[in-house]
PDB file of C-alpha atoms and ligand atoms in Angstrom:
ATOM      1  CA  MET A  20      19.075   3.352  19.106  1.00  0.00           C
ATOM      2  CA  ALA A  21      17.441   3.505  15.690  1.00  0.00           C
ATOM      3  CA  ILE A  22      15.655   6.626  14.475  1.00  0.00           C
ATOM      4  CA  ILE A  23      11.921   5.935  14.177  1.00  0.00           C
ATOM      5  CA  LEU A  24      10.414   6.429  10.722  1.00  0.00           C
ATOM      6  CA  ASP A  25       7.282   8.306  11.761  1.00  0.00           C
ATOM      7  CA  GLY A  26       4.573   7.477   9.238  1.00  0.00           C
ATOM      8  CA  LYS A  27       1.855   9.319  11.169  1.00  0.00           C
ATOM      9  CA  LYS A  28       3.726  12.607  11.091  1.00  0.00           C
ATOM     10  CA  LEU A  29       4.375  12.423   7.344  1.00  0.00           C
ATOM     11  CA  ARG A  30       0.786  11.252   6.704  1.00  0.00           C
ATOM     12  CA  ASP A  31      -0.568  14.285   8.555  1.00  0.00           C
ATOM     13  CA  LYS A  32       1.637  16.624   6.519  1.00  0.00           C
ATOM     14  CA  ILE A  33       0.564  15.015   3.224  1.00  0.00           C
ATOM     15  CA  LEU A  34      -3.133  15.108   4.182  1.00  0.00           C
ATOM     16  CA  GLU A  35      -2.935  18.763   5.224  1.00  0.00           C
ATOM     17  CA  ASP A  36      -1.324  19.692   1.877  1.00  0.00           C
ATOM     18  CA  LEU A  37      -3.942  17.655  -0.005  1.00  0.00           C
ATOM     19  CA  LYS A  38      -6.799  19.269   1.916  1.00  0.00           C
ATOM     20  CA  GLN A  39      -5.628  22.717   0.882  1.00  0.00           C
ATOM     21  CA  LYS A  40      -5.245  21.575  -2.715  1.00  0.00           C
ATOM     22  CA  VAL A  41      -8.704  19.942  -2.844  1.00  0.00           C
ATOM     23  CA  GLU A  42     -10.322  23.078  -1.368  1.00  0.00           C
ATOM     24  CA  LYS A  43      -9.338  24.955  -4.526  1.00  0.00           C
ATOM     25  CA  PHE A  44     -10.999  22.428  -6.878  1.00  0.00           C
ATOM     26  CA  GLN A  45     -14.454  23.478  -8.116  1.00  0.00           C
ATOM     27  CA  VAL A  46     -15.467  19.851  -8.685  1.00  0.00           C
ATOM     28  CA  LYS A  47     -14.154  17.363  -6.118  1.00  0.00           C
ATOM     29  CA  PRO A  48     -12.352  14.037  -6.675  1.00  0.00           C
ATOM     30  CA  SER A  49     -14.529  11.023  -5.954  1.00  0.00           C
ATOM     31  CA  LEU A  50     -13.365   7.652  -4.594  1.00  0.00           C
ATOM     32  CA  VAL A  51     -15.622   4.588  -4.576  1.00  0.00           C
ATOM     33  CA  VAL A  52     -14.513   1.621  -2.444  1.00  0.00           C
ATOM     34  CA  ILE A  53     -16.092  -1.794  -3.020  1.00  0.00           C
ATOM     35  CA  LEU A  54     -16.006  -4.303  -0.165  1.00  0.00           C
ATOM     36  CA  VAL A  55     -17.426  -7.801  -0.535  1.00  0.00           C
ATOM     37  CA  GLY A  56     -18.129  -9.694   2.697  1.00  0.00           C
ATOM     38  CA  GLU A  57     -17.942  -8.887   6.382  1.00  0.00           C
ATOM     39  CA  ASP A  58     -14.262  -9.395   7.218  1.00  0.00           C
ATOM     40  CA  PRO A  59     -13.836  -7.181  10.327  1.00  0.00           C
ATOM     41  CA  ALA A  60     -10.284  -6.046   9.474  1.00  0.00           C
ATOM     42  CA  SER A  61     -11.327  -5.075   5.915  1.00  0.00           C
ATOM     43  CA  GLN A  62     -14.349  -3.202   7.274  1.00  0.00           C
ATOM     44  CA  ILE A  63     -12.093  -1.148   9.552  1.00  0.00           C
ATOM     45  CA  TYR A  64      -9.637  -0.382   6.715  1.00  0.00           C
ATOM     46  CA  VAL A  65     -12.390   0.582   4.295  1.00  0.00           C
ATOM     47  CA  ASN A  66     -14.249   2.841   6.715  1.00  0.00           C
ATOM     48  CA  ASN A  67     -10.975   4.508   7.614  1.00  0.00           C
ATOM     49  CA  LYS A  68     -10.264   5.192   3.929  1.00  0.00           C
ATOM     50  CA  LYS A  69     -13.716   6.747   3.528  1.00  0.00           C
ATOM     51  CA  LYS A  70     -13.398   8.849   6.681  1.00  0.00           C
ATOM     52  CA  ILE A  71      -9.986  10.246   5.761  1.00  0.00           C
ATOM     53  CA  ALA A  72     -11.061  10.946   2.165  1.00  0.00           C
ATOM     54  CA  GLN A  73     -14.014  12.963   3.482  1.00  0.00           C
ATOM     55  CA  GLN A  74     -11.789  14.856   5.936  1.00  0.00           C
ATOM     56  CA  ILE A  75      -9.746  16.240   3.061  1.00  0.00           C
ATOM     57  CA  GLY A  76     -12.747  17.071   0.865  1.00  0.00           C
ATOM     58  CA  ILE A  77     -12.789  14.012  -1.410  1.00  0.00           C
ATOM     59  CA  ASN A  78     -16.259  12.580  -2.103  1.00  0.00           C
ATOM     60  CA  SER A  79     -16.156   9.009  -0.911  1.00  0.00           C
ATOM     61  CA  GLN A  80     -18.575   6.124  -0.867  1.00  0.00           C
ATOM     62  CA  VAL A  81     -18.287   2.518   0.317  1.00  0.00           C
ATOM     63  CA  ILE A  82     -20.349  -0.131  -1.481  1.00  0.00           C
ATOM     64  CA  ASN A  83     -20.527  -3.110   0.885  1.00  0.00           C
ATOM     65  CA  TYR A  84     -21.851  -6.302  -0.717  1.00  0.00           C
ATOM     66  CA  PRO A  85     -22.728  -9.402   1.308  1.00  0.00           C
ATOM     67  CA  GLU A  86     -20.336 -12.376   1.168  1.00  0.00           C
ATOM     68  CA  ASN A  87     -22.591 -14.383  -1.208  1.00  0.00           C
ATOM     69  CA  THR A  88     -22.738 -11.678  -3.918  1.00  0.00           C
ATOM     70  CA  THR A  89     -22.097 -13.047  -7.418  1.00  0.00           C
ATOM     71  CA  GLU A  90     -18.999 -12.208  -9.437  1.00  0.00           C
ATOM     72  CA  GLU A  91     -21.271 -10.844 -12.170  1.00  0.00           C
ATOM     73  CA  THR A  92     -22.830  -8.307  -9.778  1.00  0.00           C
ATOM     74  CA  VAL A  93     -19.414  -6.994  -8.790  1.00  0.00           C
ATOM     75  CA  LEU A  94     -18.151  -6.871 -12.395  1.00  0.00           C
ATOM     76  CA  ASN A  95     -21.301  -5.043 -13.532  1.00  0.00           C
ATOM     77  CA  LYS A  96     -20.916  -2.485 -10.737  1.00  0.00           C
ATOM     78  CA  ILE A  97     -17.296  -1.835 -11.755  1.00  0.00           C
ATOM     79  CA  LYS A  98     -18.358  -1.376 -15.401  1.00  0.00           C
ATOM     80  CA  GLU A  99     -21.032   1.096 -14.296  1.00  0.00           C
ATOM     81  CA  LEU A 100     -18.491   3.040 -12.183  1.00  0.00           C
ATOM     82  CA  ASN A 101     -16.018   3.047 -15.111  1.00  0.00           C
ATOM     83  CA  GLU A 102     -18.676   4.819 -17.201  1.00  0.00           C
ATOM     84  CA  ASN A 103     -19.740   7.243 -14.461  1.00  0.00           C
ATOM     85  CA  LYS A 104     -17.999  10.588 -15.050  1.00  0.00           C
ATOM     86  CA  ASN A 105     -18.600  11.642 -11.431  1.00  0.00           C
ATOM     87  CA  VAL A 106     -16.388   8.780 -10.183  1.00  0.00           C
ATOM     88  CA  THR A 107     -12.649   9.371 -10.607  1.00  0.00           C
ATOM     89  CA  ALA A 108     -11.152   6.544  -8.501  1.00  0.00           C
ATOM     90  CA  ILE A 109     -12.205   2.932  -7.843  1.00  0.00           C
ATOM     91  CA  LEU A 110     -10.784   0.588  -5.200  1.00  0.00           C
ATOM     92  CA  VAL A 111     -11.882  -3.008  -4.651  1.00  0.00           C
ATOM     93  CA  GLN A 112     -10.749  -4.086  -1.198  1.00  0.00           C
ATOM     94  CA  LEU A 113      -8.772  -7.353  -1.159  1.00  0.00           C
ATOM     95  CA  PRO A 114      -9.018 -10.186  -0.307  1.00  0.00           C
ATOM     96  CA  LEU A 115     -12.225 -11.142  -2.135  1.00  0.00           C
ATOM     97  CA  PRO A 116     -14.321 -14.242  -1.318  1.00  0.00           C
ATOM     98  CA  ASN A 117     -13.061 -17.390  -3.097  1.00  0.00           C
ATOM     99  CA  HIS A 118     -15.964 -17.580  -5.566  1.00  0.00           C
ATOM    100  CA  ILE A 119     -14.996 -14.190  -7.058  1.00  0.00           C
ATOM    101  CA  SER A 120     -11.981 -14.049  -9.392  1.00  0.00           C
ATOM    102  CA  LYS A 121      -9.566 -11.386  -8.184  1.00  0.00           C
ATOM    103  CA  GLU A 122      -7.995 -11.285 -11.672  1.00  0.00           C
ATOM    104  CA  LYS A 123     -11.327 -10.702 -13.429  1.00  0.00           C
ATOM    105  CA  VAL A 124     -12.273  -7.992 -10.947  1.00  0.00           C
ATOM    106  CA  ILE A 125      -8.970  -6.126 -11.258  1.00  0.00           C
ATOM    107  CA  ASN A 126      -8.926  -6.531 -15.059  1.00  0.00           C
ATOM    108  CA  THR A 127     -12.354  -4.869 -15.243  1.00  0.00           C
ATOM    109  CA  ILE A 128     -11.314  -1.642 -13.489  1.00  0.00           C
ATOM    110  CA  SER A 129     -10.486   1.134 -15.938  1.00  0.00           C
ATOM    111  CA  PRO A 130      -6.703   1.835 -15.679  1.00  0.00           C
ATOM    112  CA  GLN A 131      -7.551   5.564 -15.532  1.00  0.00           C
ATOM    113  CA  LYS A 132      -9.582   4.972 -12.326  1.00  0.00           C
ATOM    114  CA  ASP A 133      -7.330   2.263 -10.867  1.00  0.00           C
ATOM    115  CA  VAL A 134      -6.292   4.014  -7.636  1.00  0.00           C
ATOM    116  CA  ASP A 135      -4.292   0.950  -6.435  1.00  0.00           C
ATOM    117  CA  GLY A 136      -2.245   0.719  -9.637  1.00  0.00           C
ATOM    118  CA  PHE A 137      -3.127  -3.003  -9.780  1.00  0.00           C
ATOM    119  CA  THR A 138      -4.577  -3.346 -13.299  1.00  0.00           C
ATOM    120  CA  PRO A 139      -2.482  -5.137 -15.955  1.00  0.00           C
ATOM    121  CA  TYR A 140      -1.919  -1.800 -17.718  1.00  0.00           C
ATOM    122  CA  ASN A 141      -0.503  -0.084 -14.632  1.00  0.00           C
ATOM    123  CA  PHE A 142       1.368  -3.167 -13.381  1.00  0.00           C
ATOM    124  CA  GLY A 143       2.773  -3.733 -16.867  1.00  0.00           C
ATOM    125  CA  LYS A 144       4.016  -0.153 -17.056  1.00  0.00           C
ATOM    126  CA  LEU A 145       5.641  -0.482 -13.617  1.00  0.00           C
ATOM    127  CA  PHE A 146       7.394  -3.756 -14.453  1.00  0.00           C
ATOM    128  CA  SER A 147       8.672  -2.536 -17.802  1.00  0.00           C
ATOM    129  CA  GLY A 148      10.373   0.404 -16.114  1.00  0.00           C
ATOM    130  CA  GLU A 149       7.848   2.962 -17.394  1.00  0.00           C
ATOM    131  CA  LYS A 150       5.633   5.232 -15.309  1.00  0.00           C
ATOM    132  CA  PRO A 151       2.211   3.763 -14.441  1.00  0.00           C
ATOM    133  CA  ILE A 152      -0.704   6.220 -14.124  1.00  0.00           C
ATOM    134  CA  VAL A 153      -0.332   5.782 -10.351  1.00  0.00           C
ATOM    135  CA  TYR A 154       1.963   3.596  -8.222  1.00  0.00           C
ATOM    136  CA  PRO A 155       0.571   0.980  -5.760  1.00  0.00           C
ATOM    137  CA  CYS A 156      -0.208   2.625  -2.412  1.00  0.00           C
ATOM    138  CA  THR A 157       1.888   0.702   0.117  1.00  0.00           C
ATOM    139  CA  PRO A 158       5.106   0.670  -1.964  1.00  0.00           C
ATOM    140  CA  LYS A 159       4.609   4.360  -2.775  1.00  0.00           C
ATOM    141  CA  GLY A 160       4.177   5.102   0.941  1.00  0.00           C
ATOM    142  CA  ILE A 161       7.370   3.191   1.782  1.00  0.00           C
ATOM    143  CA  LEU A 162       9.409   5.198  -0.721  1.00  0.00           C
ATOM    144  CA  LEU A 163       7.898   8.512   0.406  1.00  0.00           C
ATOM    145  CA  LEU A 164       8.877   7.698   3.994  1.00  0.00           C
ATOM    146  CA  LEU A 165      12.441   6.670   3.032  1.00  0.00           C
ATOM    147  CA  ASP A 166      12.776   9.890   0.998  1.00  0.00           C
ATOM    148  CA  GLU A 167      11.442  12.018   3.865  1.00  0.00           C
ATOM    149  CA  TYR A 168      14.328  10.802   6.041  1.00  0.00           C
ATOM    150  CA  GLY A 169      16.883  11.235   3.232  1.00  0.00           C
ATOM    151  CA  ILE A 170      17.693   7.518   3.065  1.00  0.00           C
ATOM    152  CA  GLU A 171      19.775   6.776  -0.040  1.00  0.00           C
ATOM    153  CA  LEU A 172      18.918   3.648  -2.019  1.00  0.00           C
ATOM    154  CA  GLU A 173      21.359   3.758  -4.906  1.00  0.00           C
ATOM    155  CA  GLY A 174      23.769   0.804  -4.794  1.00  0.00           C
ATOM    156  CA  LYS A 175      22.258  -0.454  -1.520  1.00  0.00           C
ATOM    157  CA  HIS A 176      21.327  -4.096  -0.996  1.00  0.00           C
ATOM    158  CA  ALA A 177      17.567  -4.160  -0.410  1.00  0.00           C
ATOM    159  CA  VAL A 178      16.031  -7.438   0.755  1.00  0.00           C
ATOM    160  CA  VAL A 179      12.270  -7.745   0.290  1.00  0.00           C
ATOM    161  CA  VAL A 180      10.573 -10.529   2.243  1.00  0.00           C
ATOM    162  CA  GLY A 181       7.184 -11.496   0.753  1.00  0.00           C
ATOM    163  CA  ARG A 182       6.150 -11.574  -2.904  1.00  0.00           C
ATOM    164  CA  SER A 183       2.535 -10.363  -2.897  1.00  0.00           C
ATOM    165  CA  ASN A 184       1.171  -8.180  -5.684  1.00  0.00           C
ATOM    166  CA  ILE A 185       0.099  -5.618  -3.085  1.00  0.00           C
ATOM    167  CA  VAL A 186       3.546  -5.044  -1.564  1.00  0.00           C
ATOM    168  CA  GLY A 187       6.487  -7.398  -2.259  1.00  0.00           C
ATOM    169  CA  ARG A 188       6.623  -7.439  -6.046  1.00  0.00           C
ATOM    170  CA  PRO A 189       5.880  -3.748  -6.698  1.00  0.00           C
ATOM    171  CA  VAL A 190       8.162  -2.461  -3.923  1.00  0.00           C
ATOM    172  CA  ALA A 191      11.019  -4.634  -5.246  1.00  0.00           C
ATOM    173  CA  GLN A 192      10.525  -3.109  -8.697  1.00  0.00           C
ATOM    174  CA  MET A 193      10.413   0.430  -7.299  1.00  0.00           C
ATOM    175  CA  LEU A 194      13.608  -0.142  -5.289  1.00  0.00           C
ATOM    176  CA  LEU A 195      15.242  -1.501  -8.453  1.00  0.00           C
ATOM    177  CA  ASP A 196      14.172   1.668 -10.279  1.00  0.00           C
ATOM    178  CA  ARG A 197      16.056   3.590  -7.562  1.00  0.00           C
ATOM    179  CA  ASN A 198      19.201   1.588  -8.441  1.00  0.00           C
ATOM    180  CA  ALA A 199      19.161  -0.632  -5.352  1.00  0.00           C
ATOM    181  CA  THR A 200      20.384  -4.234  -5.688  1.00  0.00           C
ATOM    182  CA  VAL A 201      17.236  -6.150  -4.825  1.00  0.00           C
ATOM    183  CA  THR A 202      16.879  -9.671  -3.435  1.00  0.00           C
ATOM    184  CA  MET A 203      13.376 -11.111  -3.091  1.00  0.00           C
ATOM    185  CA  CYS A 204      12.753 -13.704  -0.402  1.00  0.00           C
ATOM    186  CA  HIS A 205       9.642 -15.804   0.233  1.00  0.00           C
ATOM    187  CA  SER A 206       8.437 -18.936   1.975  1.00  0.00           C
ATOM    188  CA  TYR A 207      10.662 -21.206  -0.181  1.00  0.00           C
ATOM    189  CA  THR A 208      13.836 -19.154   0.329  1.00  0.00           C
ATOM    190  CA  LYS A 209      16.752 -21.101   1.783  1.00  0.00           C
ATOM    191  CA  ASN A 210      19.141 -19.300   4.136  1.00  0.00           C
ATOM    192  CA  LEU A 211      16.775 -16.386   4.766  1.00  0.00           C
ATOM    193  CA  GLU A 212      18.814 -15.354   7.812  1.00  0.00           C
ATOM    194  CA  GLN A 213      22.103 -15.257   5.861  1.00  0.00           C
ATOM    195  CA  ILE A 214      20.513 -13.102   3.158  1.00  0.00           C
ATOM    196  CA  ILE A 215      18.962 -10.668   5.660  1.00  0.00           C
ATOM    197  CA  LYS A 216      22.359 -10.349   7.379  1.00  0.00           C
ATOM    198  CA  THR A 217      23.723  -8.748   4.170  1.00  0.00           C
ATOM    199  CA  ALA A 218      20.833  -6.276   3.763  1.00  0.00           C
ATOM    200  CA  ASP A 219      21.272  -2.502   3.947  1.00  0.00           C
ATOM    201  CA  VAL A 220      17.482  -2.185   3.705  1.00  0.00           C
ATOM    202  CA  VAL A 221      14.993  -4.853   4.827  1.00  0.00           C
ATOM    203  CA  VAL A 222      11.338  -4.624   3.755  1.00  0.00           C
ATOM    204  CA  SER A 223       9.232  -7.299   5.430  1.00  0.00           C
ATOM    205  CA  ALA A 224       5.656  -7.883   4.254  1.00  0.00           C
ATOM    206  CA  VAL A 225       4.759 -11.341   5.464  1.00  0.00           C
ATOM    207  CA  GLY A 226       2.235 -10.985   8.317  1.00  0.00           C
ATOM    208  CA  LYS A 227       4.265 -13.139  10.709  1.00  0.00           C
ATOM    209  CA  ASN A 228       6.800 -12.182  13.354  1.00  0.00           C
ATOM    210  CA  ILE A 229       9.973 -13.286  11.532  1.00  0.00           C
ATOM    211  CA  ILE A 230      12.638 -10.567  11.910  1.00  0.00           C
ATOM    212  CA  LYS A 231      14.730 -10.385  15.080  1.00  0.00           C
ATOM    213  CA  GLY A 232      17.523  -7.972  15.958  1.00  0.00           C
ATOM    214  CA  GLU A 233      20.256 -10.620  15.845  1.00  0.00           C
ATOM    215  CA  MET A 234      19.411 -11.353  12.170  1.00  0.00           C
ATOM    216  CA  LEU A 235      20.181  -7.772  11.071  1.00  0.00           C
ATOM    217  CA  LYS A 236      23.335  -6.053   9.866  1.00  0.00           C
ATOM    218  CA  SER A 237      24.418  -3.098  12.026  1.00  0.00           C
ATOM    219  CA  ASP A 238      22.909   0.230  10.936  1.00  0.00           C
ATOM    220  CA  CYS A 239      20.530  -1.254   8.364  1.00  0.00           C
ATOM    221  CA  VAL A 240      17.125   0.303   7.611  1.00  0.00           C
ATOM    222  CA  VAL A 241      14.090  -1.775   8.596  1.00  0.00           C
ATOM    223  CA  ILE A 242      10.647  -1.334   7.026  1.00  0.00           C
ATOM    224  CA  ASP A 243       7.903  -3.339   8.714  1.00  0.00           C
ATOM    225  CA  VAL A 244       4.813  -3.791   6.541  1.00  0.00           C
ATOM    226  CA  GLY A 245       3.281  -6.650   8.540  1.00  0.00           C
ATOM    227  CA  ILE A 246       0.271  -6.000  10.748  1.00  0.00           C
ATOM    228  CA  PHE A 247      -1.655  -8.568  12.766  1.00  0.00           C
ATOM    229  CA  LYS A 248      -2.973  -9.176  16.272  1.00  0.00           C
ATOM    230  CA  ASP A 249      -0.942 -11.506  18.485  1.00  0.00           C
ATOM    231  CA  SER A 250      -2.494 -14.043  20.894  1.00  0.00           C
ATOM    232  CA  ASN A 251      -2.884 -11.274  23.509  1.00  0.00           C
ATOM    233  CA  GLY A 252      -4.755  -9.061  21.023  1.00  0.00           C
ATOM    234  CA  LYS A 253      -1.811  -6.645  20.691  1.00  0.00           C
ATOM    235  CA  THR A 254      -1.086  -5.130  17.253  1.00  0.00           C
ATOM    236  CA  ARG A 255       2.248  -6.433  15.949  1.00  0.00           C
ATOM    237  CA  GLY A 256       4.383  -6.325  12.843  1.00  0.00           C
ATOM    238  CA  ASP A 257       6.854  -8.755  11.221  1.00  0.00           C
ATOM    239  CA  VAL A 258       9.748  -7.224  13.135  1.00  0.00           C
ATOM    240  CA  ASP A 259      10.652  -7.628  16.798  1.00  0.00           C
ATOM    241  CA  PHE A 260      10.900  -3.910  17.512  1.00  0.00           C
ATOM    242  CA  GLU A 261      12.772  -4.054  20.799  1.00  0.00           C
ATOM    243  CA  SER A 262      15.756  -6.098  19.609  1.00  0.00           C
ATOM    244  CA  SER A 263      15.784  -4.657  16.055  1.00  0.00           C
ATOM    245  CA  SER A 264      15.746  -1.002  17.113  1.00  0.00           C
ATOM    246  CA  LYS A 265      19.047  -1.599  18.945  1.00  0.00           C
ATOM    247  CA  ILE A 266      20.800  -2.753  15.737  1.00  0.00           C
ATOM    248  CA  ALA A 267      19.153  -0.762  12.921  1.00  0.00           C
ATOM    249  CA  SER A 268      19.836   2.903  12.093  1.00  0.00           C
ATOM    250  CA  TYR A 269      16.191   3.525  11.068  1.00  0.00           C
ATOM    251  CA  ILE A 270      13.073   1.483  11.744  1.00  0.00           C
ATOM    252  CA  SER A 271       9.369   1.859  10.930  1.00  0.00           C
ATOM    253  CA  PRO A 272       7.100   0.993  13.883  1.00  0.00           C
ATOM    254  CA  VAL A 273       3.825  -0.956  13.873  1.00  0.00           C
ATOM    255  CA  PRO A 274       1.438   0.727  14.328  1.00  0.00           C
ATOM    256  CA  GLY A 275       2.378   4.229  13.143  1.00  0.00           C
ATOM    257  CA  GLY A 276       4.779   3.448  10.292  1.00  0.00           C
ATOM    258  CA  ILE A 277       3.713   2.084   6.916  1.00  0.00           C
ATOM    259  CA  GLY A 278      -0.044   1.797   7.675  1.00  0.00           C
ATOM    260  CA  PRO A 279      -0.597   5.584   7.797  1.00  0.00           C
ATOM    261  CA  MET A 280       1.636   5.997   4.728  1.00  0.00           C
ATOM    262  CA  THR A 281      -0.577   3.616   2.727  1.00  0.00           C
ATOM    263  CA  ILE A 282      -3.598   5.806   3.459  1.00  0.00           C
ATOM    264  CA  ALA A 283      -1.660   8.975   2.577  1.00  0.00           C
ATOM    265  CA  SER A 284      -0.638   7.392  -0.752  1.00  0.00           C
ATOM    266  CA  LEU A 285      -4.220   6.374  -1.482  1.00  0.00           C
ATOM    267  CA  MET A 286      -5.304   9.992  -1.044  1.00  0.00           C
ATOM    268  CA  LEU A 287      -2.402  11.234  -3.198  1.00  0.00           C
ATOM    269  CA  ASN A 288      -3.376   8.715  -5.900  1.00  0.00           C
ATOM    270  CA  THR A 289      -7.050   9.740  -5.718  1.00  0.00           C
ATOM    271  CA  VAL A 290      -6.106  13.374  -6.293  1.00  0.00           C
ATOM    272  CA  GLU A 291      -3.601  12.465  -9.055  1.00  0.00           C
ATOM    273  CA  LEU A 292      -6.234  10.437 -10.957  1.00  0.00           C
ATOM    274  CA  PHE A 293      -8.702  13.305 -10.601  1.00  0.00           C
ATOM    275  CA  GLU A 294      -6.198  15.827 -11.973  1.00  0.00           C
ATOM    276  CA  LYS A 295      -5.341  13.524 -14.878  1.00  0.00           C
ATOM    277  CA  SER A 296      -9.065  13.157 -15.671  1.00  0.00           C
ATOM    278  CA  LEU A 297      -9.528  16.924 -16.219  1.00  0.00           C
TER     279      LEU A 297
HETATM  280  N1  LIG B  26      -5.946  -5.098   1.045  1.00  0.00           N
HETATM  281  C1  LIG B  26      -4.835  -4.874   1.788  1.00  0.00           C
HETATM  282  N2  LIG B  26      -4.118  -3.867   1.251  1.00  0.00           N
HETATM  283  C2  LIG B  26      -4.792  -3.439   0.172  1.00  0.00           C
HETATM  284  C3  LIG B  26      -4.549  -2.408  -0.797  1.00  0.00           C
HETATM  285  O1  LIG B  26      -3.543  -1.678  -0.776  1.00  0.00           O
HETATM  286  N3  LIG B  26      -5.507  -2.275  -1.769  1.00  0.00           N
HETATM  287  C4  LIG B  26      -6.603  -3.077  -1.843  1.00  0.00           C
HETATM  288  N4  LIG B  26      -7.446  -2.884  -2.838  1.00  0.00           N
HETATM  289  N5  LIG B  26      -6.844  -4.037  -0.969  1.00  0.00           N
HETATM  290  C5  LIG B  26      -5.944  -4.209   0.028  1.00  0.00           C
END
């Protein structure tokens, strides 16, 4: 049976360390989260981010705009926050409504306050093999969890399924920087099953149940980034846990794997941006 990569346990350790660190700061880091619309999943994520930030002593505020808010309003708010010295980290929750350009919004965030690492400056640094100011949260959380369990990446074949800017692309780049041989798969990939069969590490970030135990190579490492509710309302990931945990050597569960690590990384990034602003 595979060893479970316990994201909750590592999250709790990271948050405890951060809390002690933040206690010593005279002025506190401050995270502002912008949410446009009433998407219930986004509302849960955003309120959770605020709650956890406050638990560790970070000042945190959510600005929740209605769905029909103009792009200009959001861009002007970001510009105001960029100028505000009391704000050290800005996060705009994705997805945005269709009438608001995601590119324009992200391009407006100051790279020094870009807690997701999504601005062209930070993404450009990452993809040219240089250090961004901070690394994107979910990929950072994945690597922290792999490191916690001493999982070697050098020379390993890592297969990333999904090519989003939030997870697939940046995690592929970060695995490459660790000297893994990286294959990226997506909805147009032919022979997905054959490719996964050769993977030492599988990272799946698709949002659909696509990975089954029989597709995996014995003793591989499985990272499940997917999270959605199935038709019975049960929280599921991309990976069929029961069959996959019999084949893999390590596996991240859903819930309790990468989700908590994303939050831990967001808090680490918030504190890193604050320290760099001093
Ligand atoms: N939506 C889902 N994941 C993320 C994330 O990591 N950052 C932002 N800004 N929005 C998201």
